Short mmCIF file of C-alpha atoms in Angstrom, two decimals:
data_model
loop_
_atom_site.label_atom_id
_atom_site.label_comp_id
_atom_site.label_asym_id
_atom_site.label_seq_id
_atom_site.Cartn_x
_atom_site.Cartn_y
_atom_site.Cartn_z
CA MET Z 487 -47.43 -69.86 -51.68
CA THR Z 488 -47.16 -68.14 -55.04
CA ARG Z 489 -47.42 -64.71 -56.00
CA GLU Z 490 -50.61 -65.51 -57.35
CA ASP Z 491 -52.14 -66.34 -54.02
CA ARG Z 492 -51.77 -62.86 -52.16
CA TRP Z 493 -54.98 -60.99 -52.76
CA ASP Z 494 -56.52 -58.11 -50.72
CA PHE Z 495 -60.18 -59.55 -51.00
CA PHE Z 496 -61.42 -62.90 -51.62
CA ILE Z 497 -65.32 -63.15 -52.77
CA ALA Z 498 -67.17 -66.07 -51.42
CA TYR Z 499 -70.94 -66.02 -53.14
CA ALA Z 500 -73.30 -68.43 -53.93
CA ALA Z 501 -73.81 -69.31 -57.29
CA ALA Z 502 -76.62 -67.57 -58.07
CA ASP Z 503 -75.22 -64.25 -56.97
CA ARG Z 504 -72.80 -64.36 -59.36
CA SER Z 505 -73.66 -61.37 -60.96
CA ALA Z 506 -73.34 -59.41 -58.30
CA ALA Z 507 -69.94 -60.73 -56.96
CA GLU Z 508 -68.48 -59.95 -61.09
CA GLU Z 509 -70.09 -56.22 -60.18
CA LEU Z 510 -68.37 -56.01 -57.15
CA TYR Z 511 -64.93 -57.68 -58.37
CA ASP Z 512 -65.21 -55.22 -61.49
CA LEU Z 513 -65.53 -52.25 -58.97
CA LEU Z 514 -62.53 -53.15 -56.86
CA SER Z 515 -60.77 -54.17 -59.31
CA PRO Z 516 -57.60 -52.98 -60.11
CA ALA Z 517 -57.02 -50.54 -57.21
CA PHE Z 518 -57.15 -53.89 -55.39
CA ARG Z 519 -56.18 -57.60 -55.70
CA VAL Z 520 -59.58 -59.37 -55.81
CA PHE Z 521 -59.82 -62.94 -56.14
CA LEU Z 522 -63.44 -64.66 -57.80
CA ASP Z 523 -63.21 -67.83 -58.83
CA HIS Z 524 -63.93 -67.94 -62.43
CA ARG Z 525 -62.13 -64.84 -63.13
CA SER Z 526 -58.98 -66.08 -61.09
CA LEU Z 527 -58.17 -69.40 -61.80
CA LEU Z 528 -56.80 -70.32 -64.78
CA PRO Z 529 -57.22 -73.45 -67.03
CA GLY Z 530 -55.68 -76.34 -65.36
CA ASP Z 531 -55.46 -75.57 -62.28
CA ASP Z 532 -56.96 -77.50 -59.28
CA TRP Z 533 -59.44 -75.22 -57.62
CA ASP Z 534 -60.16 -77.24 -54.89
CA ASP Z 535 -56.22 -76.58 -53.84
CA ARG Z 536 -56.36 -73.33 -55.52
CA LEU Z 537 -59.75 -72.13 -54.11
CA PRO Z 538 -58.27 -72.64 -50.16
CA ALA Z 539 -54.83 -71.59 -50.90
CA ALA Z 540 -55.86 -67.93 -52.53
CA GLN Z 541 -58.38 -67.52 -49.49
CA ARG Z 542 -55.53 -67.85 -47.15
CA GLY Z 543 -53.89 -65.53 -49.08
CA ALA Z 544 -56.65 -62.92 -48.68
CA ALA Z 545 -56.54 -59.90 -46.38
CA VAL Z 546 -60.29 -60.00 -46.64
CA THR Z 547 -62.80 -62.16 -46.93
CA LEU Z 548 -66.21 -60.72 -48.62
CA VAL Z 549 -69.35 -62.75 -48.06
CA LEU Z 550 -71.78 -62.24 -50.29
CA ILE Z 551 -75.18 -62.97 -48.22
CA SER Z 552 -78.49 -63.56 -49.64
CA ALA Z 553 -81.57 -65.81 -49.15
CA ARG Z 554 -79.24 -68.23 -51.18
CA THR Z 555 -76.28 -68.56 -48.91
CA ASP Z 556 -78.02 -71.37 -46.93
CA ARG Z 557 -78.08 -73.82 -49.62
CA ALA Z 558 -74.76 -72.57 -51.23
CA TYR Z 559 -72.63 -76.04 -50.29
CA TYR Z 560 -69.15 -74.30 -51.34
CA GLN Z 561 -69.87 -70.89 -50.18
CA ARG Z 562 -70.64 -72.32 -46.53
CA GLU Z 563 -67.24 -74.07 -46.54
CA GLU Z 564 -65.66 -70.48 -47.50
CA ILE Z 565 -67.34 -68.49 -44.46
CA ALA Z 566 -65.88 -71.52 -42.06
CA GLN Z 567 -62.73 -71.10 -43.40
CA ALA Z 568 -62.57 -67.62 -43.17
CA VAL Z 569 -64.24 -67.34 -39.68
CA GLU Z 570 -60.91 -69.91 -38.62
CA LEU Z 571 -58.89 -67.33 -40.28
CA SER Z 572 -60.16 -64.37 -38.13
CA ARG Z 573 -59.55 -66.04 -35.17
CA ARG Z 574 -56.03 -66.98 -35.66
CA PRO Z 575 -53.97 -65.36 -32.76
CA ASP Z 576 -52.48 -63.26 -35.42
CA ALA Z 577 -55.80 -61.70 -36.57
CA ALA Z 578 -54.41 -60.62 -39.65
CA HIS Z 579 -57.81 -61.90 -41.69
CA ARG Z 580 -60.91 -59.90 -41.95
CA VAL Z 581 -64.55 -61.32 -42.37
CA VAL Z 582 -66.83 -58.59 -43.89
CA PRO Z 583 -70.74 -59.91 -44.52
CA ILE Z 584 -72.07 -58.16 -47.48
CA LEU Z 585 -75.94 -58.08 -46.94
CA LEU Z 586 -77.49 -58.28 -50.85
CA ASP Z 587 -81.24 -57.66 -50.98
CA GLY Z 588 -83.38 -60.59 -49.32
CA ALA Z 589 -80.68 -61.09 -46.75
CA PRO Z 590 -81.85 -62.81 -43.95
CA GLY Z 591 -81.29 -60.63 -40.30
CA ALA Z 592 -78.68 -60.71 -38.29
CA ALA Z 593 -79.94 -63.87 -36.51
CA GLY Z 594 -80.19 -65.99 -39.45
CA LEU Z 595 -76.58 -65.22 -40.74
CA PRO Z 596 -74.44 -68.23 -40.67
CA TYR Z 597 -72.42 -69.41 -37.89
CA GLY Z 598 -69.84 -67.12 -37.00
CA LEU Z 599 -70.86 -63.97 -38.81
CA ARG Z 600 -73.28 -62.68 -36.52
CA LEU Z 601 -71.07 -60.95 -34.74
CA LYS Z 602 -69.45 -59.16 -37.22
CA GLN Z 603 -69.87 -55.55 -38.72
CA ALA Z 604 -71.78 -56.02 -42.03
CA VAL Z 605 -72.61 -53.66 -44.67
CA PRO Z 606 -76.05 -53.66 -45.60
CA VAL Z 607 -75.87 -53.56 -49.88
CA THR Z 608 -78.97 -51.45 -49.93
CA ALA Z 609 -78.58 -49.29 -47.55
CA ALA Z 610 -75.25 -48.33 -48.58
CA GLY Z 611 -76.57 -47.25 -51.98
CA GLY Z 612 -75.45 -49.80 -54.08
CA LEU Z 613 -72.75 -52.28 -54.65
CA ARG Z 614 -70.78 -49.15 -55.73
CA GLN Z 615 -70.88 -47.26 -52.43
CA VAL Z 616 -69.91 -50.70 -51.01
CA ALA Z 617 -66.75 -50.64 -52.93
CA GLN Z 618 -66.24 -47.23 -52.05
CA ARG Z 619 -66.42 -47.65 -48.49
CA LEU Z 620 -64.65 -50.61 -48.47
CA GLY Z 621 -61.98 -49.27 -49.93
CA GLN Z 622 -61.96 -46.47 -47.57
CA THR Z 623 -61.92 -48.12 -44.28
CA LEU Z 624 -59.96 -51.01 -45.13
CA ARG Z 625 -57.26 -49.41 -47.29
CA HIS Z 626 -54.76 -48.65 -44.01
CA ARG Z 627 -55.20 -52.57 -43.22
CA LEU Z 628 -54.00 -53.76 -46.90
CA ALA Z 629 -50.87 -54.00 -48.88
CA LEU Z 630 -49.65 -51.79 -51.28
CA PRO Z 631 -50.89 -52.81 -54.32
CA PRO Z 632 -47.99 -53.42 -57.18
CA ALA Z 633 -49.01 -50.61 -59.21
CA GLU Z 634 -48.68 -48.27 -56.28
CA LEU Z 635 -44.84 -49.78 -55.72
CA LEU Z 636 -44.03 -48.93 -59.43
CA ARG Z 637 -45.61 -45.07 -59.04
CA ARG Z 638 -43.19 -44.66 -55.62
CA TYR Z 639 -40.55 -45.95 -57.34
CA GLU Z 640 -41.01 -43.73 -60.63
CA GLU Z 641 -41.80 -40.91 -58.57
CA ARG Z 642 -38.52 -41.29 -55.91
CA THR Z 643 -41.40 -41.21 -53.03
CA VAL Z 644 -39.23 -40.69 -49.73
CA VAL Z 645 -38.67 -43.67 -46.90
CA GLU Z 646 -39.93 -42.70 -43.80
CA ARG Z 647 -39.48 -46.03 -42.31
CA ALA Z 648 -37.39 -48.48 -43.23
CA VAL Z 649 -37.14 -52.68 -43.04
CA ARG Z 650 -34.69 -55.16 -42.65
CA LEU Z 651 -35.12 -59.00 -42.35
CA VAL Z 652 -32.74 -60.54 -40.49
CA PRO Z 653 -32.51 -64.57 -39.65
CA ARG Z 654 -32.98 -64.85 -36.38
CA ASP Z 655 -30.29 -67.34 -35.04
CA SER Z 656 -27.65 -64.54 -36.31
CA PHE Z 657 -29.57 -61.55 -34.35
CA ASP Z 658 -27.43 -60.07 -31.73
CA PRO Z 659 -28.61 -56.62 -29.80
CA ALA Z 660 -25.30 -55.93 -29.09
CA GLY Z 661 -24.02 -56.28 -32.35
CA GLN Z 662 -24.47 -54.17 -35.89
CA LEU Z 663 -27.60 -54.56 -38.33
CA GLY Z 664 -25.43 -56.92 -40.48
CA LEU Z 665 -22.47 -58.97 -40.74
CA ALA Z 666 -18.99 -57.11 -39.34
CA THR Z 667 -17.58 -57.58 -42.65
CA ARG Z 668 -20.42 -55.59 -44.06
CA ARG Z 669 -19.72 -51.88 -44.39
CA TYR Z 670 -23.35 -51.42 -45.71
CA VAL Z 671 -26.47 -53.41 -45.60
CA PHE Z 672 -30.18 -54.05 -47.61
CA VAL Z 673 -33.34 -52.44 -46.47
CA GLY Z 674 -36.85 -51.95 -47.65
CA ASP Z 675 -39.49 -49.84 -47.55
CA HIS Z 676 -41.15 -50.35 -44.79
CA ASP Z 677 -44.36 -49.09 -45.84
CA GLU Z 678 -44.09 -51.12 -49.46
CA GLN Z 679 -43.75 -54.42 -47.25
CA ARG Z 680 -46.25 -53.67 -44.87
CA HIS Z 681 -49.02 -56.00 -44.46
CA ARG Z 682 -47.20 -59.23 -46.27
CA THR Z 683 -46.01 -62.25 -45.12
CA LEU Z 684 -42.07 -63.11 -44.58
CA ARG Z 685 -42.61 -65.56 -47.53
CA GLN Z 686 -43.79 -62.53 -50.08
CA ILE Z 687 -41.31 -59.94 -48.52
CA LEU Z 688 -38.24 -62.57 -48.67
CA GLY Z 689 -39.72 -62.70 -52.45
CA ASN Z 690 -39.84 -59.00 -52.83
CA LEU Z 691 -37.05 -57.95 -51.67
CA TRP Z 692 -34.73 -61.06 -52.96
CA ILE Z 693 -33.22 -60.94 -49.38
CA GLY Z 694 -31.33 -64.23 -48.25
CA ASP Z 695 -30.80 -64.99 -51.95
CA ALA Z 696 -29.82 -62.23 -54.42
CA PHE Z 697 -28.94 -59.51 -51.30
CA GLU Z 698 -27.06 -61.40 -47.64
CA GLN Z 699 -27.42 -64.77 -49.21
CA VAL Z 700 -28.05 -67.54 -46.29
CA ASP Z 701 -27.90 -71.09 -46.61
CA ASN Z 702 -31.46 -71.87 -45.92
CA SER Z 703 -33.98 -69.02 -46.26
CA ASN Z 704 -36.86 -71.33 -44.88
CA GLY Z 705 -35.53 -70.51 -41.10
CA PRO Z 706 -37.16 -67.98 -38.69
CA TRP Z 707 -36.53 -64.43 -39.60
CA LEU Z 708 -36.84 -61.14 -37.21
CA ALA Z 709 -37.51 -58.13 -39.33
CA LEU Z 710 -36.41 -54.83 -38.02
CA THR Z 711 -38.08 -51.69 -38.26
CA PHE Z 712 -36.84 -47.94 -37.75
CA GLU Z 713 -37.92 -44.69 -38.87
CA LEU Z 714 -35.40 -42.31 -41.32
CA GLY Z 715 -35.75 -39.03 -40.69
CA GLU Z 716 -34.12 -36.29 -42.00
CA LEU Z 717 -31.65 -36.72 -39.74
CA ASN Z 718 -31.38 -40.45 -40.03
CA ARG Z 719 -31.37 -40.76 -43.60
CA ARG Z 720 -27.95 -38.82 -43.59
CA LYS Z 721 -26.81 -41.06 -40.59
CA MET Z 722 -27.43 -43.68 -42.09
CA ASP Z 723 -26.41 -42.75 -45.75
CA LEU Z 724 -29.09 -44.28 -47.41
CA LEU Z 725 -28.83 -44.55 -51.27
CA PRO Z 726 -30.52 -46.41 -53.86
CA ALA Z 727 -29.37 -49.79 -54.51
CA THR Z 728 -28.08 -49.26 -57.75
CA TRP Z 729 -24.99 -49.78 -59.30
CA LYS Z 730 -23.95 -46.44 -59.22
CA ALA Z 731 -24.63 -46.05 -55.50
CA ALA Z 732 -22.46 -49.18 -54.94
CA PHE Z 733 -19.49 -48.08 -57.08
CA ARG Z 734 -19.42 -44.88 -55.02
CA ILE Z 735 -19.61 -46.24 -51.76
CA LEU Z 736 -16.88 -48.65 -52.88
CA SER Z 737 -14.86 -46.06 -54.14
CA ASP Z 738 -15.20 -43.28 -51.62
CA PRO Z 739 -12.66 -43.16 -48.96
CA THR Z 740 -15.02 -41.62 -46.37
CA ARG Z 741 -17.35 -44.89 -47.06
CA ALA Z 742 -16.13 -48.27 -47.73
CA GLY Z 743 -12.65 -47.32 -49.63
CA CYS Z 744 -12.26 -50.33 -51.45
CA PHE Z 745 -10.43 -48.83 -54.38
CA ASP Z 746 -9.59 -45.65 -55.88
CA ALA Z 747 -11.77 -44.24 -59.08
CA THR Z 748 -9.99 -43.25 -61.99
CA ASP Z 749 -10.30 -39.24 -63.06
CA GLU Z 750 -12.65 -40.35 -65.77
CA GLU Z 751 -15.54 -42.29 -63.32
CA ARG Z 752 -14.98 -39.11 -60.71
CA THR Z 753 -16.08 -37.00 -63.99
CA LEU Z 754 -19.22 -39.21 -64.64
CA LEU Z 755 -20.18 -39.82 -60.73
CA GLY Z 756 -20.18 -36.02 -60.92
CA ARG Z 757 -20.98 -33.76 -58.18
CA PRO Z 758 -23.91 -33.52 -55.32
CA PRO Z 759 -26.63 -34.32 -55.69
CA ARG Z 760 -25.79 -37.14 -58.19
CA ASN Z 761 -28.52 -39.11 -59.54
CA TYR Z 762 -27.96 -42.59 -58.44
CA TYR Z 763 -31.07 -43.74 -60.55
CA SER Z 764 -29.72 -42.87 -63.70
CA ASP Z 765 -29.75 -44.90 -66.52
CA ASP Z 766 -25.80 -45.92 -67.28
CA GLN Z 767 -26.42 -48.88 -64.39
CA GLN Z 768 -24.62 -51.08 -66.81
CA ALA Z 769 -21.48 -48.98 -67.34
CA TRP Z 770 -21.43 -48.85 -63.45
CA TYR Z 771 -21.86 -52.42 -63.26
CA SER Z 772 -18.83 -52.94 -65.49
CA SER Z 773 -16.83 -49.90 -63.24
CA CYS Z 774 -16.96 -52.18 -60.13
CA THR Z 775 -16.23 -55.87 -61.56
CA THR Z 776 -13.30 -54.81 -63.94
CA ARG Z 777 -10.48 -57.61 -63.36
CA GLU Z 778 -8.38 -55.77 -60.69
CA ARG Z 779 -11.57 -54.96 -58.56
CA ARG Z 780 -13.21 -58.09 -58.73
CA TYR Z 781 -10.09 -60.38 -57.92
CA THR Z 782 -9.10 -59.53 -54.53
CA PRO Z 783 -6.35 -60.99 -52.11
CA TRP Z 784 -9.43 -61.90 -49.70
CA GLY Z 785 -10.65 -63.57 -52.67
CA PRO Z 786 -13.30 -63.44 -55.83
CA ASP Z 787 -16.07 -60.79 -55.77
CA TYR Z 788 -14.88 -59.53 -52.08
CA PHE Z 789 -15.65 -56.22 -52.15
CA ILE Z 790 -19.50 -56.78 -53.78
CA ARG Z 791 -20.28 -59.79 -51.65
CA GLU Z 792 -18.51 -59.35 -48.46
CA VAL Z 793 -18.54 -55.19 -48.32
CA LEU Z 794 -22.28 -54.90 -50.07
CA GLY Z 795 -23.81 -58.44 -49.70
CA ILE Z 796 -24.39 -58.76 -53.23
CA SER Z 797 -24.58 -62.45 -53.55
CA TRP Z 798 -26.20 -62.48 -57.04
CA LEU Z 799 -24.32 -59.99 -59.78
CA CYS Z 800 -26.91 -60.01 -62.23
CA PHE Z 801 -29.21 -58.16 -60.64
CA THR Z 802 -30.44 -55.33 -62.75
CA GLY Z 803 -28.63 -52.92 -60.07
CA THR Z 804 -31.61 -49.95 -60.25
CA GLY Z 805 -32.68 -49.68 -57.52
CA ILE Z 806 -36.16 -52.02 -57.55
CA THR Z 807 -36.18 -56.29 -58.00
CA GLN Z 808 -37.30 -56.50 -61.36
CA GLY Z 809 -35.75 -57.38 -64.95
CA ALA Z 810 -33.61 -60.12 -65.26
CA ARG Z 811 -33.97 -62.06 -62.21
CA GLN Z 812 -36.89 -64.19 -62.50
CA SER Z 813 -39.11 -64.03 -58.86
CA SER Z 814 -42.36 -64.41 -57.82
CA GLY Z 815 -42.51 -61.27 -55.57
CA LEU Z 816 -43.95 -57.96 -56.60
CA PRO Z 817 -41.30 -55.49 -57.90
CA SER Z 818 -39.91 -52.98 -54.77
CA ARG Z 819 -37.61 -50.71 -54.17
CA VAL Z 820 -34.37 -51.98 -51.99
CA PHE Z 821 -31.64 -49.38 -50.39
CA PHE Z 822 -28.26 -49.33 -49.22
CA VAL Z 823 -27.47 -48.48 -45.55
CA ARG Z 824 -24.57 -47.96 -42.99
CA ASN Z 825 -23.83 -51.40 -41.09
CA LEU Z 826 -24.11 -49.39 -37.95
CA PRO Z 827 -23.96 -50.61 -34.55
CA LEU Z 828 -27.89 -51.50 -33.26
CA HIS Z 829 -27.29 -49.76 -29.73
CA SER Z 830 -27.31 -46.45 -32.25
CA ILE Z 831 -30.49 -46.74 -33.69
CA ASP Z 832 -33.91 -46.79 -32.35
CA TYR Z 833 -35.74 -49.78 -34.06
CA ARG Z 834 -38.55 -52.19 -33.36
CA VAL Z 835 -38.00 -56.27 -33.86
CA GLN Z 836 -41.18 -58.11 -35.14
CA ASP Z 837 -40.48 -61.92 -35.13
CA LEU Z 838 -41.96 -63.36 -38.63
CA GLY Z 839 -41.40 -66.85 -37.38
CA VAL Z 840 -40.86 -68.83 -40.73
CA PRO Z 841 -42.45 -69.19 -43.88
CA ASP Z 842 -45.05 -71.05 -43.61
CA ASP Z 843 -46.14 -69.47 -40.26
CA ASP Z 844 -47.26 -66.61 -43.04
CA ILE Z 845 -46.85 -63.77 -40.20
CA VAL Z 846 -47.91 -60.42 -41.77
CA LEU Z 847 -45.57 -57.65 -40.99
CA ASP Z 848 -47.25 -55.10 -38.62
#
C-alpha cells in the first residue's frame, strides 16, 4: 500500500450529492487526509483499483445518505465494503453515516448502517458543524497528519512513549531491545506512529532497511512500546538520530567508546546541554566515517552498522526520515536509545503480523 492509500476519511456519496461531498472535503482538509474520488484520483489512475484501496486504507468512511442513495450503484458498493471493513476482528475501520436533507429515517438506511450512530446535518447546524464534530470526536482515533509530524520535529516535542519494531522471530523476552552487538538501537515516537499500519510504520521509520536492516521485511513483526518519562529518558539515554549524536555515542567512553574524539572534535561538540540537531550534520558524518574509523579489524563500517545499526550511510542524519532517500513513508522522528535488557524495561508487546495484514498500532 502506497503513501497515497493512507487516509483519515473516505467520502462515499451519490453522484447527485457531489456538491455536499465537495463542501465536506474542503471543510476537513487540510487538517485531515481526505479521499474524494474526483479530487484525489490522478490522471491515468485505474479508479476501479484505487477507490477500493483508498477505502481500505482509510480510518473512517463517511457515508453521505440522501434520497438518492438507493439509486447510487457505486456508493452502495462502497457502503458494503465499509460495513465489511468495520466488522473485521481488529475493528479499526469506522463507518459514520452523514444524513443530508431528505435522508430516510433509520428504517430506510442501507443494510449495515441502521445500528451506526449517524450525524444529521440539519440537526448539527450544517456541514461546517458536522466537520467540527468529526474532528473533535474522532481525532484521538486518527493518525497524526503529516503537518503535525513536521511541527513536532521543528518544535522538538518531548517524546512521552517510544515504539520499537522487531522481527517476531528474533524477539527474546530474556534478551535485549536489539541484537547483542548493538550498543544503541532505533525507536520512533509512539504518538506519531499510533493508528498506522505496520507497512506504513516500516516506511516511516525506515526500520528493516536504512536502520537495522533485515533480509525480508515482509515477515511478521512485533511492536514494543514503553514509557519515556524523565527517569527513563536518562536511563535509556534518548538521543535524536543525528550524525552528531551518533558521533557522541561512538566516541564517548561511557557510551560505546569505539574511538577517541580529537581535541578539535571535543571543542566542536561543546558542553551540555548540546544541540544535537545543529545544522552541521554533514561534518559529523565525515567525522564518523574517516578512513581509520570506517575500516576496522571487524570489517568496514562496523561501528556504524553493528554498534548503531545504521545500514544506509546516506541518510540525512537530521533526526527525521526525510531528505536524500526516496521513501513512500511520512517524514517521522527517529531516536537512539541504549540497548538495554528487556527485563529492565516496563514495555508492552503488540503483534502487528505481516505488512499485508494491515494491522494498526494501538
